[in-house]
PDB file of C-alpha atoms and ligand atoms in Angstrom:
ATOM      1  CA  MET F   1      21.252 123.880  34.956  1.00 53.00           C
ATOM      2  CA  GLY F   2      20.407 121.526  37.891  1.00 66.00           C
ATOM      3  CA  LYS F   3      16.890 122.047  37.998  1.00 93.00           C
ATOM      4  CA  PHE F   4      16.899 122.240  42.051  1.00 98.00           C
ATOM      5  CA  THR F   5      17.786 124.776  44.790  1.00 98.00           C
ATOM      6  CA  TYR F   6      19.334 124.811  47.834  1.00 98.00           C
ATOM      7  CA  PHE F   7      18.484 126.270  51.231  1.00 98.00           C
ATOM      8  CA  ILE F   8      20.653 126.909  54.350  1.00 98.00           C
ATOM      9  CA  SER F   9      20.804 128.931  57.589  1.00 98.00           C
ATOM     10  CA  ASP F  10      21.952 129.052  61.102  1.00 97.00           C
ATOM     11  CA  LEU F  11      25.367 127.604  60.407  1.00 98.00           C
ATOM     12  CA  HIS F  12      26.969 130.172  63.141  1.00 96.00           C
ATOM     13  CA  LEU F  13      29.925 130.147  61.557  1.00 97.00           C
ATOM     14  CA  SER F  14      32.996 131.076  63.622  1.00 95.00           C
ATOM     15  CA  ALA F  15      36.600 130.363  63.826  1.00 95.00           C
ATOM     16  CA  GLU F  16      36.214 128.225  66.605  1.00 93.00           C
ATOM     17  CA  ARG F  17      33.977 125.806  65.135  1.00 95.00           C
ATOM     18  CA  GLN F  18      36.237 124.329  62.376  1.00 96.00           C
ATOM     19  CA  ASP F  19      33.844 121.155  62.118  1.00 97.00           C
ATOM     20  CA  ILE F  20      31.042 123.407  60.628  1.00 97.00           C
ATOM     21  CA  THR F  21      33.343 125.085  58.082  1.00 98.00           C
ATOM     22  CA  ASP F  22      34.716 121.830  56.909  1.00 97.00           C
ATOM     23  CA  CYS F  23      31.343 120.602  56.317  1.00 98.00           C
ATOM     24  CA  LEU F  24      30.192 123.921  54.490  1.00 98.00           C
ATOM     25  CA  MET F  25      33.398 123.742  52.440  1.00 98.00           C
ATOM     26  CA  THR F  26      32.570 120.139  51.358  1.00 97.00           C
ATOM     27  CA  PHE F  27      28.737 121.199  50.715  1.00 98.00           C
ATOM     28  CA  LEU F  28      30.125 124.126  48.668  1.00 98.00           C
ATOM     29  CA  ARG F  29      32.418 121.999  46.737  1.00 97.00           C
ATOM     30  CA  GLU F  30      30.419 118.892  46.019  1.00 97.00           C
ATOM     31  CA  ASP F  31      26.932 119.611  46.087  1.00 97.00           C
ATOM     32  CA  ALA F  32      25.861 123.103  45.689  1.00 98.00           C
ATOM     33  CA  PRO F  33      27.691 123.607  41.970  1.00 97.00           C
ATOM     34  CA  ASN F  34      24.846 121.211  40.820  1.00 96.00           C
ATOM     35  CA  ALA F  35      21.915 123.611  42.166  1.00 97.00           C
ATOM     36  CA  ASP F  36      20.425 126.498  40.494  1.00 98.00           C
ATOM     37  CA  ALA F  37      20.805 128.574  43.497  1.00 98.00           C
ATOM     38  CA  LEU F  38      22.035 128.864  46.722  1.00 98.00           C
ATOM     39  CA  TYR F  39      19.732 130.560  49.388  1.00 98.00           C
ATOM     40  CA  ILE F  40      21.608 131.464  52.777  1.00 98.00           C
ATOM     41  CA  LEU F  41      18.508 132.559  55.050  1.00 98.00           C
ATOM     42  CA  GLY F  42      20.604 134.210  57.931  1.00 98.00           C
ATOM     43  CA  ASP F  43      22.916 133.628  60.738  1.00 97.00           C
ATOM     44  CA  LEU F  44      25.594 132.527  58.359  1.00 98.00           C
ATOM     45  CA  PHE F  45      27.705 133.763  61.128  1.00 97.00           C
ATOM     46  CA  GLU F  46      27.702 133.421  64.988  1.00 94.00           C
ATOM     47  CA  VAL F  47      28.363 137.204  65.090  1.00 92.00           C
ATOM     48  CA  TRP F  48      28.923 140.128  62.540  1.00 95.00           C
ATOM     49  CA  ILE F  49      30.381 143.302  63.894  1.00 93.00           C
ATOM     50  CA  GLY F  50      30.894 144.844  60.706  1.00 95.00           C
ATOM     51  CA  ASP F  51      32.248 144.332  56.923  1.00 96.00           C
ATOM     52  CA  ASP F  52      35.609 146.293  58.071  1.00 94.00           C
ATOM     53  CA  ASP F  53      36.104 143.326  60.440  1.00 92.00           C
ATOM     54  CA  LEU F  54      38.250 141.190  57.555  1.00 93.00           C
ATOM     55  CA  ASN F  55      40.215 138.488  58.816  1.00 95.00           C
ATOM     56  CA  PRO F  56      41.764 135.070  57.675  1.00 97.00           C
ATOM     57  CA  PHE F  57      38.474 133.302  58.732  1.00 97.00           C
ATOM     58  CA  THR F  58      35.927 135.927  56.965  1.00 97.00           C
ATOM     59  CA  GLN F  59      38.000 136.199  53.959  1.00 98.00           C
ATOM     60  CA  PHE F  60      38.427 132.419  53.561  1.00 98.00           C
ATOM     61  CA  ILE F  61      34.464 131.911  53.556  1.00 98.00           C
ATOM     62  CA  ALA F  62      34.116 134.921  51.361  1.00 98.00           C
ATOM     63  CA  GLN F  63      36.455 133.422  48.944  1.00 98.00           C
ATOM     64  CA  ALA F  64      34.610 129.957  49.262  1.00 98.00           C
ATOM     65  CA  LEU F  65      31.109 131.410  48.768  1.00 98.00           C
ATOM     66  CA  HIS F  66      32.498 133.532  45.995  1.00 98.00           C
ATOM     67  CA  ASN F  67      34.023 130.946  44.018  1.00 98.00           C
ATOM     68  CA  LEU F  68      30.567 129.139  43.895  1.00 98.00           C
ATOM     69  CA  SER F  69      28.888 132.307  42.825  1.00 98.00           C
ATOM     70  CA  LEU F  70      30.862 132.220  39.619  1.00 98.00           C
ATOM     71  CA  THR F  71      28.784 129.352  38.778  1.00 96.00           C
ATOM     72  CA  THR F  72      25.808 129.134  40.803  1.00 98.00           C
ATOM     73  CA  PRO F  73      24.045 132.443  42.165  1.00 98.00           C
ATOM     74  CA  VAL F  74      23.967 132.740  45.874  1.00 98.00           C
ATOM     75  CA  TYR F  75      21.530 134.882  47.671  1.00 98.00           C
ATOM     76  CA  PHE F  76      21.733 136.353  51.266  1.00 98.00           C
ATOM     77  CA  ILE F  77      18.843 137.116  53.805  1.00 98.00           C
ATOM     78  CA  HIS F  78      20.053 138.731  57.147  1.00 97.00           C
ATOM     79  CA  GLY F  79      19.670 136.692  60.427  1.00 96.00           C
ATOM     80  CA  ASN F  80      19.539 138.279  63.698  1.00 93.00           C
ATOM     81  CA  ARG F  81      23.340 137.671  64.604  1.00 92.00           C
ATOM     82  CA  ASP F  82      24.549 138.994  61.110  1.00 94.00           C
ATOM     83  CA  PHE F  83      22.094 141.671  60.263  1.00 93.00           C
ATOM     84  CA  ALA F  84      25.005 144.071  59.959  1.00 93.00           C
ATOM     85  CA  LEU F  85      26.485 142.217  57.148  1.00 96.00           C
ATOM     86  CA  LYS F  86      26.597 145.052  54.241  1.00 96.00           C
ATOM     87  CA  SER F  87      27.325 145.031  50.358  1.00 97.00           C
ATOM     88  CA  LYS F  88      31.001 145.465  51.102  1.00 98.00           C
ATOM     89  CA  TYR F  89      31.103 141.806  52.487  1.00 98.00           C
ATOM     90  CA  ALA F  90      28.410 140.915  50.059  1.00 98.00           C
ATOM     91  CA  LYS F  91      30.584 141.735  46.938  1.00 98.00           C
ATOM     92  CA  LEU F  92      33.567 140.174  48.188  1.00 98.00           C
ATOM     93  CA  ALA F  93      31.775 136.879  49.000  1.00 98.00           C
ATOM     94  CA  GLY F  94      29.556 136.997  45.594  1.00 98.00           C
ATOM     95  CA  LEU F  95      26.328 137.420  47.522  1.00 98.00           C
ATOM     96  CA  THR F  96      23.210 138.916  46.411  1.00 98.00           C
ATOM     97  CA  LEU F  97      21.471 140.442  49.298  1.00 98.00           C
ATOM     98  CA  LEU F  98      17.880 139.825  49.291  1.00 98.00           C
ATOM     99  CA  ASP F  99      14.931 141.981  51.308  1.00 98.00           C
ATOM    100  CA  GLU F 100      14.334 140.249  54.693  1.00 97.00           C
ATOM    101  CA  GLN F 101      10.888 138.771  53.220  1.00 98.00           C
ATOM    102  CA  THR F 102      11.244 137.930  49.394  1.00 98.00           C
ATOM    103  CA  VAL F 103       9.068 135.944  47.575  1.00 98.00           C
ATOM    104  CA  LEU F 104      10.690 133.627  45.189  1.00 98.00           C
ATOM    105  CA  ASP F 105       9.064 131.628  42.217  1.00 96.00           C
ATOM    106  CA  LEU F 106      10.158 128.309  42.953  1.00 97.00           C
ATOM    107  CA  TYR F 107       9.424 126.036  39.889  1.00 96.00           C
ATOM    108  CA  GLY F 108       6.187 127.450  39.857  1.00 95.00           C
ATOM    109  CA  THR F 109       5.415 127.684  43.415  1.00 96.00           C
ATOM    110  CA  PRO F 110       5.378 131.071  44.762  1.00 97.00           C
ATOM    111  CA  THR F 111       7.280 130.863  48.002  1.00 98.00           C
ATOM    112  CA  LEU F 112       8.217 133.258  50.914  1.00 98.00           C
ATOM    113  CA  VAL F 113      11.605 133.269  52.251  1.00 98.00           C
ATOM    114  CA  LEU F 114      12.633 134.967  55.325  1.00 98.00           C
ATOM    115  CA  HIS F 115      15.198 134.119  58.274  1.00 98.00           C
ATOM    116  CA  GLY F 116      12.169 133.996  60.881  1.00 97.00           C
ATOM    117  CA  ASP F 117      13.123 136.048  63.871  1.00 95.00           C
ATOM    118  CA  GLU F 118      10.260 138.201  62.808  1.00 95.00           C
ATOM    119  CA  LEU F 119       7.806 135.674  63.453  1.00 96.00           C
ATOM    120  CA  CYS F 120       8.662 134.987  67.084  1.00 93.00           C
ATOM    121  CA  THR F 121       6.640 138.038  68.138  1.00 93.00           C
ATOM    122  CA  ARG F 122       6.127 136.722  71.628  1.00 90.00           C
ATOM    123  CA  ASP F 123       9.509 137.940  72.430  1.00 88.00           C
ATOM    124  CA  VAL F 124       8.371 141.566  72.828  1.00 89.00           C
ATOM    125  CA  GLU F 125      11.651 142.876  74.124  1.00 88.00           C
ATOM    126  CA  TYR F 126      13.727 141.138  71.373  1.00 87.00           C
ATOM    127  CA  MET F 127      11.038 142.670  68.771  1.00 91.00           C
ATOM    128  CA  ARG F 128      11.970 145.941  70.404  1.00 92.00           C
ATOM    129  CA  PHE F 129      15.812 145.507  70.343  1.00 89.00           C
ATOM    130  CA  ARG F 130      14.892 144.182  66.419  1.00 92.00           C
ATOM    131  CA  LYS F 131      13.236 147.375  65.372  1.00 93.00           C
ATOM    132  CA  LYS F 132      15.930 149.551  66.944  1.00 92.00           C
ATOM    133  CA  SER F 133      18.884 147.807  65.423  1.00 90.00           C
ATOM    134  CA  ARG F 134      17.672 147.592  61.971  1.00 90.00           C
ATOM    135  CA  SER F 135      17.614 151.400  61.762  1.00 91.00           C
ATOM    136  CA  ARG F 136      19.756 153.402  59.723  1.00 90.00           C
ATOM    137  CA  LEU F 137      20.647 155.713  62.773  1.00 92.00           C
ATOM    138  CA  TRP F 138      21.632 153.238  65.028  1.00 92.00           C
ATOM    139  CA  GLN F 139      23.508 150.932  62.626  1.00 91.00           C
ATOM    140  CA  MET F 140      25.616 154.118  61.595  1.00 91.00           C
ATOM    141  CA  PHE F 141      26.236 154.779  65.160  1.00 91.00           C
ATOM    142  CA  MET F 142      27.379 151.357  66.148  1.00 91.00           C
ATOM    143  CA  LEU F 143      29.390 150.458  63.051  1.00 91.00           C
ATOM    144  CA  SER F 144      30.999 154.108  63.674  1.00 92.00           C
ATOM    145  CA  LEU F 145      32.829 153.071  66.916  1.00 93.00           C
ATOM    146  CA  PRO F 146      36.325 151.673  66.477  1.00 93.00           C
ATOM    147  CA  LEU F 147      36.585 147.761  65.717  1.00 91.00           C
ATOM    148  CA  SER F 148      37.816 147.003  68.997  1.00 91.00           C
ATOM    149  CA  TRP F 149      35.076 148.213  70.859  1.00 91.00           C
ATOM    150  CA  ARG F 150      32.560 146.245  68.675  1.00 92.00           C
ATOM    151  CA  ARG F 151      34.601 143.297  69.140  1.00 88.00           C
ATOM    152  CA  ARG F 152      34.643 143.743  73.064  1.00 88.00           C
ATOM    153  CA  ILE F 153      30.773 144.482  72.823  1.00 83.00           C
ATOM    154  CA  ALA F 154      30.495 141.347  70.889  1.00 82.00           C
ATOM    155  CA  ASN F 155      32.544 139.191  73.364  1.00 78.00           C
ATOM    156  CA  ASN F 156      31.109 140.561  76.493  1.00 70.00           C
ATOM    157  CA  GLY F 157      27.843 140.372  75.457  1.00 58.00           C
ATOM    158  CA  ARG F 158      26.516 139.244  78.978  1.00 42.00           C
ATOM    159  CA  ASN F 159      27.408 142.018  80.765  1.00 43.00           C
ATOM    160  CA  VAL F 160      27.902 144.907  78.395  1.00 40.00           C
ATOM    161  CA  SER F 161      24.588 144.468  76.146  1.00 45.00           C
ATOM    162  CA  ALA F 162      21.401 143.249  76.590  1.00 51.00           C
ATOM    163  CA  GLN F 163      20.957 142.468  72.950  1.00 54.00           C
ATOM    164  CA  ASN F 164      23.105 139.407  73.231  1.00 52.00           C
ATOM    165  CA  LYS F 165      21.484 137.935  75.987  1.00 51.00           C
ATOM    166  CA  GLN F 166      17.907 138.528  74.021  1.00 54.00           C
ATOM    167  CA  ALA F 167      19.352 136.726  70.993  1.00 56.00           C
ATOM    168  CA  LEU F 168      20.154 133.681  73.201  1.00 54.00           C
ATOM    169  CA  SER F 169      16.744 133.567  74.816  1.00 53.00           C
ATOM    170  CA  MET F 170      15.123 134.167  71.609  1.00 48.00           C
ATOM    171  CA  GLU F 171      16.286 130.869  69.916  1.00 50.00           C
ATOM    172  CA  ILE F 172      14.360 128.816  72.467  1.00 58.00           C
ATOM    173  CA  MET F 173      11.142 130.599  71.513  1.00 83.00           C
ATOM    174  CA  ASP F 174       9.095 129.187  68.601  1.00 91.00           C
ATOM    175  CA  VAL F 175       7.202 131.416  65.907  1.00 94.00           C
ATOM    176  CA  THR F 176       3.618 132.884  66.760  1.00 94.00           C
ATOM    177  CA  PRO F 177       1.024 131.184  64.893  1.00 94.00           C
ATOM    178  CA  SER F 178      -1.116 133.948  64.192  1.00 95.00           C
ATOM    179  CA  GLU F 179       1.898 135.889  62.982  1.00 96.00           C
ATOM    180  CA  VAL F 180       2.840 133.003  60.605  1.00 97.00           C
ATOM    181  CA  ILE F 181      -0.979 133.172  59.288  1.00 97.00           C
ATOM    182  CA  ASN F 182      -0.785 136.893  58.734  1.00 97.00           C
ATOM    183  CA  THR F 183       2.491 136.654  56.893  1.00 97.00           C
ATOM    184  CA  TYR F 184       1.206 134.039  54.238  1.00 97.00           C
ATOM    185  CA  GLU F 185      -1.641 136.281  53.886  1.00 95.00           C
ATOM    186  CA  ARG F 186       0.075 139.561  53.465  1.00 96.00           C
ATOM    187  CA  HIS F 187       2.316 137.991  50.854  1.00 97.00           C
ATOM    188  CA  GLY F 188      -0.547 135.690  49.184  1.00 96.00           C
ATOM    189  CA  VAL F 189       1.566 132.695  49.144  1.00 97.00           C
ATOM    190  CA  MET F 190       1.268 129.308  50.387  1.00 96.00           C
ATOM    191  CA  ARG F 191       4.598 128.256  51.073  1.00 98.00           C
ATOM    192  CA  MET F 192       7.291 129.733  53.188  1.00 98.00           C
ATOM    193  CA  ILE F 193      10.882 128.731  54.144  1.00 98.00           C
ATOM    194  CA  HIS F 194      12.642 130.244  57.114  1.00 98.00           C
ATOM    195  CA  GLY F 195      15.314 129.213  59.654  1.00 97.00           C
ATOM    196  CA  HIS F 196      16.002 130.651  63.252  1.00 95.00           C
ATOM    197  CA  THR F 197      14.109 128.606  65.437  1.00 93.00           C
ATOM    198  CA  HIS F 198      16.386 125.513  65.241  1.00 94.00           C
ATOM    199  CA  ARG F 199      13.349 123.238  64.778  1.00 94.00           C
ATOM    200  CA  PRO F 200      13.501 121.470  61.388  1.00 96.00           C
ATOM    201  CA  ASP F 201      10.177 120.343  60.364  1.00 97.00           C
ATOM    202  CA  ILE F 202       7.330 120.885  57.957  1.00 98.00           C
ATOM    203  CA  HIS F 203       4.366 122.426  58.957  1.00 98.00           C
ATOM    204  CA  ILE F 204       0.643 122.849  57.478  1.00 97.00           C
ATOM    205  CA  HIS F 205      -1.122 125.848  58.241  1.00 96.00           C
ATOM    206  CA  VAL F 206      -4.689 126.639  57.370  1.00 95.00           C
ATOM    207  CA  ILE F 207      -4.737 130.082  55.686  1.00 95.00           C
ATOM    208  CA  ASN F 208      -7.533 132.076  54.142  1.00 92.00           C
ATOM    209  CA  LEU F 209      -6.689 133.361  50.353  1.00 89.00           C
ATOM    210  CA  ASP F 210      -8.752 135.167  48.371  1.00 87.00           C
ATOM    211  CA  GLY F 211     -11.698 133.861  50.865  1.00 91.00           C
ATOM    212  CA  VAL F 212     -10.564 130.311  50.071  1.00 94.00           C
ATOM    213  CA  LYS F 213      -9.509 128.137  52.923  1.00 95.00           C
ATOM    214  CA  LYS F 214      -6.181 126.295  51.805  1.00 95.00           C
ATOM    215  CA  ASP F 215      -3.556 124.194  53.319  1.00 96.00           C
ATOM    216  CA  ALA F 216       0.118 126.447  53.316  1.00 97.00           C
ATOM    217  CA  THR F 217       3.576 124.745  54.198  1.00 98.00           C
ATOM    218  CA  ARG F 218       6.264 126.251  56.136  1.00 98.00           C
ATOM    219  CA  ILE F 219       9.438 124.553  56.070  1.00 98.00           C
ATOM    220  CA  VAL F 220      11.569 125.182  58.882  1.00 98.00           C
ATOM    221  CA  LEU F 221      15.558 124.836  58.125  1.00 98.00           C
ATOM    222  CA  GLY F 222      17.748 123.151  60.633  1.00 97.00           C
ATOM    223  CA  ASP F 223      20.921 124.573  62.291  1.00 97.00           C
ATOM    224  CA  TRP F 224      24.545 123.610  61.868  1.00 97.00           C
ATOM    225  CA  TYR F 225      25.501 122.844  65.173  1.00 95.00           C
ATOM    226  CA  SER F 226      26.098 119.340  65.390  1.00 95.00           C
ATOM    227  CA  GLN F 227      25.523 118.415  61.758  1.00 96.00           C
ATOM    228  CA  GLY F 228      24.901 120.385  58.178  1.00 97.00           C
ATOM    229  CA  SER F 229      21.355 120.893  57.520  1.00 98.00           C
ATOM    230  CA  ILE F 230      20.173 121.513  54.414  1.00 98.00           C
ATOM    231  CA  LEU F 231      16.841 121.958  52.293  1.00 98.00           C
ATOM    232  CA  LYS F 232      16.491 120.803  48.647  1.00 98.00           C
ATOM    233  CA  VAL F 233      13.627 122.235  46.706  1.00 98.00           C
ATOM    234  CA  ASP F 234      12.530 121.055  43.106  1.00 97.00           C
ATOM    235  CA  ARG F 235       9.614 121.278  40.831  1.00 95.00           C
ATOM    236  CA  HIS F 236       8.012 117.780  42.597  1.00 95.00           C
ATOM    237  CA  GLY F 237       8.571 118.900  46.065  1.00 95.00           C
ATOM    238  CA  PHE F 238      11.345 119.198  49.046  1.00 97.00           C
ATOM    239  CA  GLU F 239      13.733 117.242  51.017  1.00 97.00           C
ATOM    240  CA  LEU F 240      15.456 118.453  54.245  1.00 98.00           C
ATOM    241  CA  GLN F 241      18.944 116.653  54.236  1.00 97.00           C
ATOM    242  CA  GLN F 242      21.618 116.469  56.856  1.00 97.00           C
ATOM    243  CA  ARG F 243      25.361 116.185  56.098  1.00 96.00           C
ATOM    244  CA  SER F 244      27.556 114.602  58.823  1.00 95.00           C
ATOM    245  CA  PHE F 245      30.317 116.686  60.295  1.00 94.00           C
ATOM    246  CA  LYS F 246      32.514 113.080  60.435  1.00 72.00           C
ATOM    247  CA  LYS F 247      32.655 112.949  56.728  1.00 55.00           C
ATOM    248  CA  SER F 248      36.503 113.752  55.868  1.00 52.00           C
ATOM    249  CA  ALA F 249      37.201 116.049  53.266  1.00 48.00           C
ATOM    250  CA  ASN F 250      37.992 114.002  50.309  1.00 45.00           C
TER     251      ASN F 250
HETATM  252 MN1  LIG M 301      18.579 133.460  64.073  1.00 71.62          MN
END
């Protein structure tokens, strides 16, 4: 075991962005097998219209993740773009699906991991959409539509569905500080890791745990638009790393 753990999010993989896929493949082949585990904290895919949308691209990604999962556990938390990813694809890709807010024991430090969109409560319209779209009934309805319809809805997001517009505007919105504090205190943890905002950074928040003021750490993962962004955590601490897209595969 490597005695460290990797976290990634917001890759926004699509067949159109071979550079992102190449960077991920190099990471999965050269780095990830050395880790105790890999956690993918949402928005692995740019869009996910259902597990029945299997194509050469999604199968290729599934196979690469599945290969890694044979030696290194791979965990997945849904993002706002791939929340419709279900157990069928998870099984194909060797992913273990986690609850949207999960507390891990990371080398002795209880750590909350989440995608992070639920922290952006100032986007009232999105929060309303989020609530609706995460309901069983709404998902059953959407997933019952023919694949071609769902593809069209996803492609014509601008004029067909307000959901995509909201997904776009939301990504420029940062977290609500009070919601961050509430979330720490609700889970009783002093460290959280999330993505979504595409603002990689380390933040310290003063929180109140059992009547005692403490400094809590919030680690924000970076996106993969122009480079790979990786968080490495071990018992001594953590490091936000980058991987260049230009690094050629071997
Ligand atoms: Mn997101």
